[in-house]
Amino acid sequence: MDGSGAGVTENPSAPQSRGARYALPALPSVVRDQFDVSELLAMLRRRRGIILGCMVVITLLATLITFQLTPKYTADTQLLLNTRKTNVIDLQAVVGGLPPEAAAVRSEIDVLRSRQLAVKVIDKLGLVGDPNFNDALRDRSAIEVWIGNAEAAVTNWLGSLGVGPAASSRVSTPEEDRQATMTGLVDKLLHYLVVFNDGRSYTLNVTFTSRDPELSSRVVNTVADLYLLEQLEAKFDATRRANQWLNERVIELRQKVQASEAAVQQYRAEHNLQNADVRGTTVPQQQLNEINTQLGLAGADRAQKEARLRQFQEAVKNGVLHANAPEVLNSQLITQLRTQETEVVRKEAELSARYGDRFPALINVRAELRDVRRQIAQEVDKIVGSLAQDVQTARIREQSLQQSLADLQQRASQSNEAEVKLRELDREAQANRALYENFLNRFKETAEESDMQQQADARIIARADVPLEPSFPNKKLFVALALIGSTLLGVFIAILVERLDDGFRSAEQIEHYTSVSGLGLVPAVPSRTRSGATPEEYLIRKPTSSFAESIRSLRTAILYSHVDKPPRALLITSAVPEEGKSLLSVSLARSSAMAGQKVLLVDADLRRPKISKILGGDNKATLADLFADQCTAEEVLNVEESTGMHYICARSGMPNPQDLLGSQHMRDFIRSITRHYDLVVIDSPPVLAASDALVLSRIVDATLFVVRWEHTPRQVVLGALRQLQSVGGTVAGVVLSRVNVRKHVRFGYGDSGYYYGKYKEYAASS
């Protein structure tokens, strides 16, 4: 091997050809988590610890709280509102039943929950002195006493400072204390008293809840009884007031009837109308009716004649007098003259056609025509005069009837004044008598039937029994809800944790998010199985361990990544430090050397070299010295005796490492050594820490990208892969390193990690 790299011919396997063999697909720009059903189930299986933990903790806590709660008992009474009444007579005008409307039902609910009714219940049951209801009489626990004393102390302290309620409050009187106590008890009663209707019936459900089951039953039954009693009392008061008012009104109307009838008799006697029929028709009235009829006919006749006159005058004026007009038909002279006119017009037309205007016969005919038309006009004027005379006669007759009507009205008014007054007095007496009879009948009906109608508008259909089981808390329901809620919360937290988990856990995730093949998983070497060996020595001391098996699987995957021409120059890099790439480089090189291959390991991390520390090699002669002709190739090479692996160390402190690694010397060196070695493994710095790996990725056959299991963020990995893609680097695949095998098995991925953890008896790991 030429140590300087001079004289080395160009390798036909150019980077472009290598790029064709290991093309890096376009990477997604945004990381998106998309769960299908199988992935969701797998996620729930992976996070079952969180879900079960939430279920156990929350359910146990809810169970403890539920069994510590004070039980409460609810009693229920049902009332049915009566919408149908049994009426012997119409008493509804006095005391009506409930209308079948939602507003009426709501009003009865308000009555049941009224403060007035609540005060009556408290007084009847003596709840002021009942310690089961009045908390002031109940023995308080030590905690309640301590809290009360603390509140009193704080209140007194604020009062001493001139602030707070104690500073402005005055000393209350015993009456005010009793009123405050009653107000608090009423509020408590109404708080636990529930009245509701289902909206589909007229049934009211009245419930009350307390710590004492017997108290709940007594309170709810007393509320129902007092509610019905109040209805009866209200109806009784209304009936009593109605009877009193009707009695007073009947007496008053009786006096009015007597007075009005006496006035009628007195008026008859004063005006001598004892035999007059106040409801009959008098002679002047008959005459007035007849005159009115004649006046109407006269007016119609006058209007008709005026219309005929106007119509005839308009026809004469316009020269369109029709031969079939009634006036024309009634005049024989006009008929004859019209016939004569027609004959003369015919003769004129014949003569005009034969002779000129000066012909004597034509002149005579025209003179005869003018004479006939003059006679027609004279006869028409006579007809007009006759029609006008008829109109004048009709007007005179109408005026005469109007004058007669006026005279008769004046006489009738004067003669019937007494009868009109009599009729008025009689009508008033009749109205008073009818009103009196109506009120008298109503009074008798109300007085006789009021007892029959005194029934409440509701009835009890189910009285409350003493409840045997508490209504609160429903332990089974609370525990079931806690179990369901904790399960949902656990699933939510599991999904949240899964979403926040930004690392890679399987080769399937690698391929899904990066579109790059996942070549395998390398388990972490647990400290308890190393037997004093360092992680770097673990492969040699435990060649049958799962760690050694994973390295061999990785070597096989690389070998078959391109069957026709497997990579010979392999670059190993990562996105960030502490990913395990140096350990993987040493382990892969050792495994290949132990398999009989001729392997060279090159430490290309000129910033933080690790190969010399791991293998204990000599780093006095490095690639920089070789390229500067300061040493030979044999001086650069180190040999590991146990495996036969060759390796080249590096030294830190280079001013421009990327210039050295990207130089033509480095290219020639890679081409040269690939002829002498079956596999060249190059350990480079992380991609995001330095650009050295980007430079080297263009001159090697393939790049192996190392990602730390569960640790490296996905966006960081994608960013590093994009940089390799941007410079034309070729990525053979991605390896997940430092895998926690036990945890990986619990996650349920069906890859090689499952084998390492589930069936580890096939590998000697200790």
PDB file of N, CA and C in Angstrom, residues 167-215:
ATOM      1  N   ALA A 167     -66.662  44.678  62.890  1.00  0.00           N
ATOM      2  CA  ALA A 167     -66.435  46.086  63.183  1.00  0.00           C
ATOM      3  C   ALA A 167     -67.689  46.916  62.995  1.00  0.00           C
ATOM      4  N   SER A 168     -68.550  46.523  62.065  1.00  0.00           N
ATOM      5  CA  SER A 168     -69.713  47.338  61.739  1.00  0.00           C
ATOM      6  C   SER A 168     -71.020  46.751  62.247  1.00  0.00           C
ATOM      7  N   SER A 169     -71.011  45.494  62.716  1.00  0.00           N
ATOM      8  CA  SER A 169     -72.261  44.868  63.135  1.00  0.00           C
ATOM      9  C   SER A 169     -72.620  45.294  64.555  1.00  0.00           C
ATOM     10  N   ARG A 170     -73.911  45.357  64.806  1.00  0.00           N
ATOM     11  CA  ARG A 170     -74.397  45.687  66.141  1.00  0.00           C
ATOM     12  C   ARG A 170     -74.907  44.415  66.809  1.00  0.00           C
ATOM     13  N   VAL A 171     -75.150  44.493  68.081  1.00  0.00           N
ATOM     14  CA  VAL A 171     -75.646  43.340  68.830  1.00  0.00           C
ATOM     15  C   VAL A 171     -77.112  43.119  68.468  1.00  0.00           C
ATOM     16  N   SER A 172     -77.440  41.897  68.011  1.00  0.00           N
ATOM     17  CA  SER A 172     -78.798  41.610  67.575  1.00  0.00           C
ATOM     18  C   SER A 172     -79.674  41.261  68.768  1.00  0.00           C
ATOM     19  N   THR A 173     -80.985  41.504  68.606  1.00  0.00           N
ATOM     20  CA  THR A 173     -81.965  41.184  69.637  1.00  0.00           C
ATOM     21  C   THR A 173     -82.356  39.715  69.547  1.00  0.00           C
ATOM     22  N   PRO A 174     -82.948  39.165  70.615  1.00  0.00           N
ATOM     23  CA  PRO A 174     -83.393  37.757  70.550  1.00  0.00           C
ATOM     24  C   PRO A 174     -84.384  37.500  69.429  1.00  0.00           C
ATOM     25  N   GLU A 175     -85.268  38.485  69.190  1.00  0.00           N
ATOM     26  CA  GLU A 175     -86.221  38.315  68.099  1.00  0.00           C
ATOM     27  C   GLU A 175     -85.518  38.229  66.752  1.00  0.00           C
ATOM     28  N   GLU A 176     -84.505  39.057  66.552  1.00  0.00           N
ATOM     29  CA  GLU A 176     -83.735  39.015  65.309  1.00  0.00           C
ATOM     30  C   GLU A 176     -82.974  37.694  65.184  1.00  0.00           C
ATOM     31  N   ASP A 177     -82.481  37.185  66.330  1.00  0.00           N
ATOM     32  CA  ASP A 177     -81.800  35.889  66.285  1.00  0.00           C
ATOM     33  C   ASP A 177     -82.763  34.784  65.887  1.00  0.00           C
ATOM     34  N   ARG A 178     -83.983  34.805  66.459  1.00  0.00           N
ATOM     35  CA  ARG A 178     -84.974  33.793  66.094  1.00  0.00           C
ATOM     36  C   ARG A 178     -85.356  33.903  64.614  1.00  0.00           C
ATOM     37  N   GLN A 179     -85.481  35.166  64.154  1.00  0.00           N
ATOM     38  CA  GLN A 179     -85.813  35.346  62.745  1.00  0.00           C
ATOM     39  C   GLN A 179     -84.689  34.844  61.835  1.00  0.00           C
ATOM     40  N   ALA A 180     -83.448  35.119  62.230  1.00  0.00           N
ATOM     41  CA  ALA A 180     -82.316  34.647  61.422  1.00  0.00           C
ATOM     42  C   ALA A 180     -82.254  33.121  61.412  1.00  0.00           C
ATOM     43  N   THR A 181     -82.537  32.515  62.590  1.00  0.00           N
ATOM     44  CA  THR A 181     -82.537  31.051  62.653  1.00  0.00           C
ATOM     45  C   THR A 181     -83.624  30.467  61.759  1.00  0.00           C
ATOM     46  N   MET A 182     -84.837  31.065  61.830  1.00  0.00           N
ATOM     47  CA  MET A 182     -85.928  30.574  60.998  1.00  0.00           C
ATOM     48  C   MET A 182     -85.614  30.743  59.512  1.00  0.00           C
ATOM     49  N   THR A 183     -85.017  31.878  59.169  1.00  0.00           N
ATOM     50  CA  THR A 183     -84.658  32.100  57.757  1.00  0.00           C
ATOM     51  C   THR A 183     -83.673  31.047  57.270  1.00  0.00           C
ATOM     52  N   GLY A 184     -82.676  30.730  58.094  1.00  0.00           N
ATOM     53  CA  GLY A 184     -81.708  29.708  57.702  1.00  0.00           C
ATOM     54  C   GLY A 184     -82.334  28.335  57.562  1.00  0.00           C
ATOM     55  N   LEU A 185     -83.261  27.994  58.489  1.00  0.00           N
ATOM     56  CA  LEU A 185     -83.914  26.688  58.399  1.00  0.00           C
ATOM     57  C   LEU A 185     -84.838  26.602  57.189  1.00  0.00           C
ATOM     58  N   VAL A 186     -85.531  27.710  56.872  1.00  0.00           N
ATOM     59  CA  VAL A 186     -86.380  27.725  55.678  1.00  0.00           C
ATOM     60  C   VAL A 186     -85.533  27.537  54.424  1.00  0.00           C
ATOM     61  N   ASP A 187     -84.405  28.246  54.367  1.00  0.00           N
ATOM     62  CA  ASP A 187     -83.512  28.092  53.211  1.00  0.00           C
ATOM     63  C   ASP A 187     -83.028  26.646  53.080  1.00  0.00           C
ATOM     64  N   LYS A 188     -82.701  26.031  54.224  1.00  0.00           N
ATOM     65  CA  LYS A 188     -82.233  24.648  54.175  1.00  0.00           C
ATOM     66  C   LYS A 188     -83.343  23.718  53.721  1.00  0.00           C
ATOM     67  N   LEU A 189     -84.569  23.918  54.252  1.00  0.00           N
ATOM     68  CA  LEU A 189     -85.683  23.073  53.846  1.00  0.00           C
ATOM     69  C   LEU A 189     -85.948  23.182  52.351  1.00  0.00           C
ATOM     70  N   LEU A 190     -85.975  24.413  51.830  1.00  0.00           N
ATOM     71  CA  LEU A 190     -86.243  24.600  50.399  1.00  0.00           C
ATOM     72  C   LEU A 190     -85.091  24.092  49.541  1.00  0.00           C
ATOM     73  N   HIS A 191     -83.875  24.093  50.095  1.00  0.00           N
ATOM     74  CA  HIS A 191     -82.727  23.591  49.331  1.00  0.00           C
ATOM     75  C   HIS A 191     -82.843  22.087  49.074  1.00  0.00           C
ATOM     76  N   TYR A 192     -83.309  21.340  50.091  1.00  0.00           N
ATOM     77  CA  TYR A 192     -83.409  19.888  49.951  1.00  0.00           C
ATOM     78  C   TYR A 192     -84.799  19.436  49.515  1.00  0.00           C
ATOM     79  N   LEU A 193     -85.747  20.367  49.383  1.00  0.00           N
ATOM     80  CA  LEU A 193     -87.088  20.032  48.912  1.00  0.00           C
ATOM     81  C   LEU A 193     -87.145  20.223  47.399  1.00  0.00           C
ATOM     82  N   VAL A 194     -87.471  19.180  46.687  1.00  0.00           N
ATOM     83  CA  VAL A 194     -87.507  19.209  45.217  1.00  0.00           C
ATOM     84  C   VAL A 194     -88.915  18.854  44.769  1.00  0.00           C
ATOM     85  N   VAL A 195     -89.497  19.703  43.915  1.00  0.00           N
ATOM     86  CA  VAL A 195     -90.814  19.458  43.329  1.00  0.00           C
ATOM     87  C   VAL A 195     -90.656  19.526  41.815  1.00  0.00           C
ATOM     88  N   PHE A 196     -91.071  18.489  41.122  1.00  0.00           N
ATOM     89  CA  PHE A 196     -90.892  18.466  39.673  1.00  0.00           C
ATOM     90  C   PHE A 196     -92.047  17.746  39.011  1.00  0.00           C
ATOM     91  N   ASN A 197     -92.221  18.049  37.736  1.00  0.00           N
ATOM     92  CA  ASN A 197     -93.242  17.435  36.886  1.00  0.00           C
ATOM     93  C   ASN A 197     -92.574  16.994  35.597  1.00  0.00           C
ATOM     94  N   ASP A 198     -92.952  15.806  35.102  1.00  0.00           N
ATOM     95  CA  ASP A 198     -92.273  15.285  33.911  1.00  0.00           C
ATOM     96  C   ASP A 198     -92.732  15.932  32.615  1.00  0.00           C
ATOM     97  N   GLY A 199     -93.744  16.822  32.661  1.00  0.00           N
ATOM     98  CA  GLY A 199     -94.208  17.503  31.460  1.00  0.00           C
ATOM     99  C   GLY A 199     -95.190  16.706  30.626  1.00  0.00           C
ATOM    100  N   ARG A 200     -95.459  15.461  30.987  1.00  0.00           N
ATOM    101  CA  ARG A 200     -96.378  14.615  30.218  1.00  0.00           C
ATOM    102  C   ARG A 200     -97.628  14.241  31.011  1.00  0.00           C
ATOM    103  N   SER A 201     -97.696  14.651  32.272  1.00  0.00           N
ATOM    104  CA  SER A 201     -98.842  14.326  33.109  1.00  0.00           C
ATOM    105  C   SER A 201     -99.072  15.474  34.078  1.00  0.00           C
ATOM    106  N   TYR A 202    -100.102  15.305  34.948  1.00  0.00           N
ATOM    107  CA  TYR A 202    -100.406  16.297  35.975  1.00  0.00           C
ATOM    108  C   TYR A 202     -99.988  15.786  37.350  1.00  0.00           C
ATOM    109  N   THR A 203     -98.987  14.918  37.371  1.00  0.00           N
ATOM    110  CA  THR A 203     -98.470  14.376  38.621  1.00  0.00           C
ATOM    111  C   THR A 203     -97.273  15.199  39.082  1.00  0.00           C
ATOM    112  N   LEU A 204     -97.303  15.614  40.343  1.00  0.00           N
ATOM    113  CA  LEU A 204     -96.200  16.359  40.947  1.00  0.00           C
ATOM    114  C   LEU A 204     -95.474  15.431  41.910  1.00  0.00           C
ATOM    115  N   ASN A 205     -94.171  15.318  41.731  1.00  0.00           N
ATOM    116  CA  ASN A 205     -93.326  14.517  42.616  1.00  0.00           C
ATOM    117  C   ASN A 205     -92.647  15.443  43.609  1.00  0.00           C
ATOM    118  N   VAL A 206     -92.875  15.194  44.887  1.00  0.00           N
ATOM    119  CA  VAL A 206     -92.304  16.010  45.960  1.00  0.00           C
ATOM    120  C   VAL A 206     -91.314  15.138  46.720  1.00  0.00           C
ATOM    121  N   THR A 207     -90.046  15.542  46.734  1.00  0.00           N
ATOM    122  CA  THR A 207     -88.998  14.768  47.405  1.00  0.00           C
ATOM    123  C   THR A 207     -88.272  15.654  48.409  1.00  0.00           C
ATOM    124  N   PHE A 208     -87.751  15.001  49.462  1.00  0.00           N
ATOM    125  CA  PHE A 208     -86.945  15.705  50.463  1.00  0.00           C
ATOM    126  C   PHE A 208     -85.821  14.776  50.883  1.00  0.00           C
ATOM    127  N   THR A 209     -84.633  15.339  51.041  1.00  0.00           N
ATOM    128  CA  THR A 209     -83.433  14.567  51.343  1.00  0.00           C
ATOM    129  C   THR A 209     -82.829  15.066  52.646  1.00  0.00           C
ATOM    130  N   SER A 210     -82.478  14.125  53.529  1.00  0.00           N
ATOM    131  CA  SER A 210     -81.823  14.469  54.791  1.00  0.00           C
ATOM    132  C   SER A 210     -81.022  13.272  55.274  1.00  0.00           C
ATOM    133  N   ARG A 211     -80.305  13.475  56.368  1.00  0.00           N
ATOM    134  CA  ARG A 211     -79.513  12.382  56.933  1.00  0.00           C
ATOM    135  C   ARG A 211     -80.389  11.353  57.647  1.00  0.00           C
ATOM    136  N   ASP A 212     -81.583  11.769  58.115  1.00  0.00           N
ATOM    137  CA  ASP A 212     -82.490  10.892  58.853  1.00  0.00           C
ATOM    138  C   ASP A 212     -83.598  10.425  57.916  1.00  0.00           C
ATOM    139  N   PRO A 213     -83.737   9.111  57.647  1.00  0.00           N
ATOM    140  CA  PRO A 213     -84.785   8.647  56.725  1.00  0.00           C
ATOM    141  C   PRO A 213     -86.191   8.946  57.231  1.00  0.00           C
ATOM    142  N   GLU A 214     -86.400   8.834  58.555  1.00  0.00           N
ATOM    143  CA  GLU A 214     -87.724   9.117  59.103  1.00  0.00           C
ATOM    144  C   GLU A 214     -88.069  10.592  58.950  1.00  0.00           C
ATOM    145  N   LEU A 215     -87.093  11.470  59.161  1.00  0.00           N
ATOM    146  CA  LEU A 215     -87.330  12.901  58.985  1.00  0.00           C
ATOM    147  C   LEU A 215     -87.697  13.221  57.538  1.00  0.00           C
TER     148      LEU A 215
END
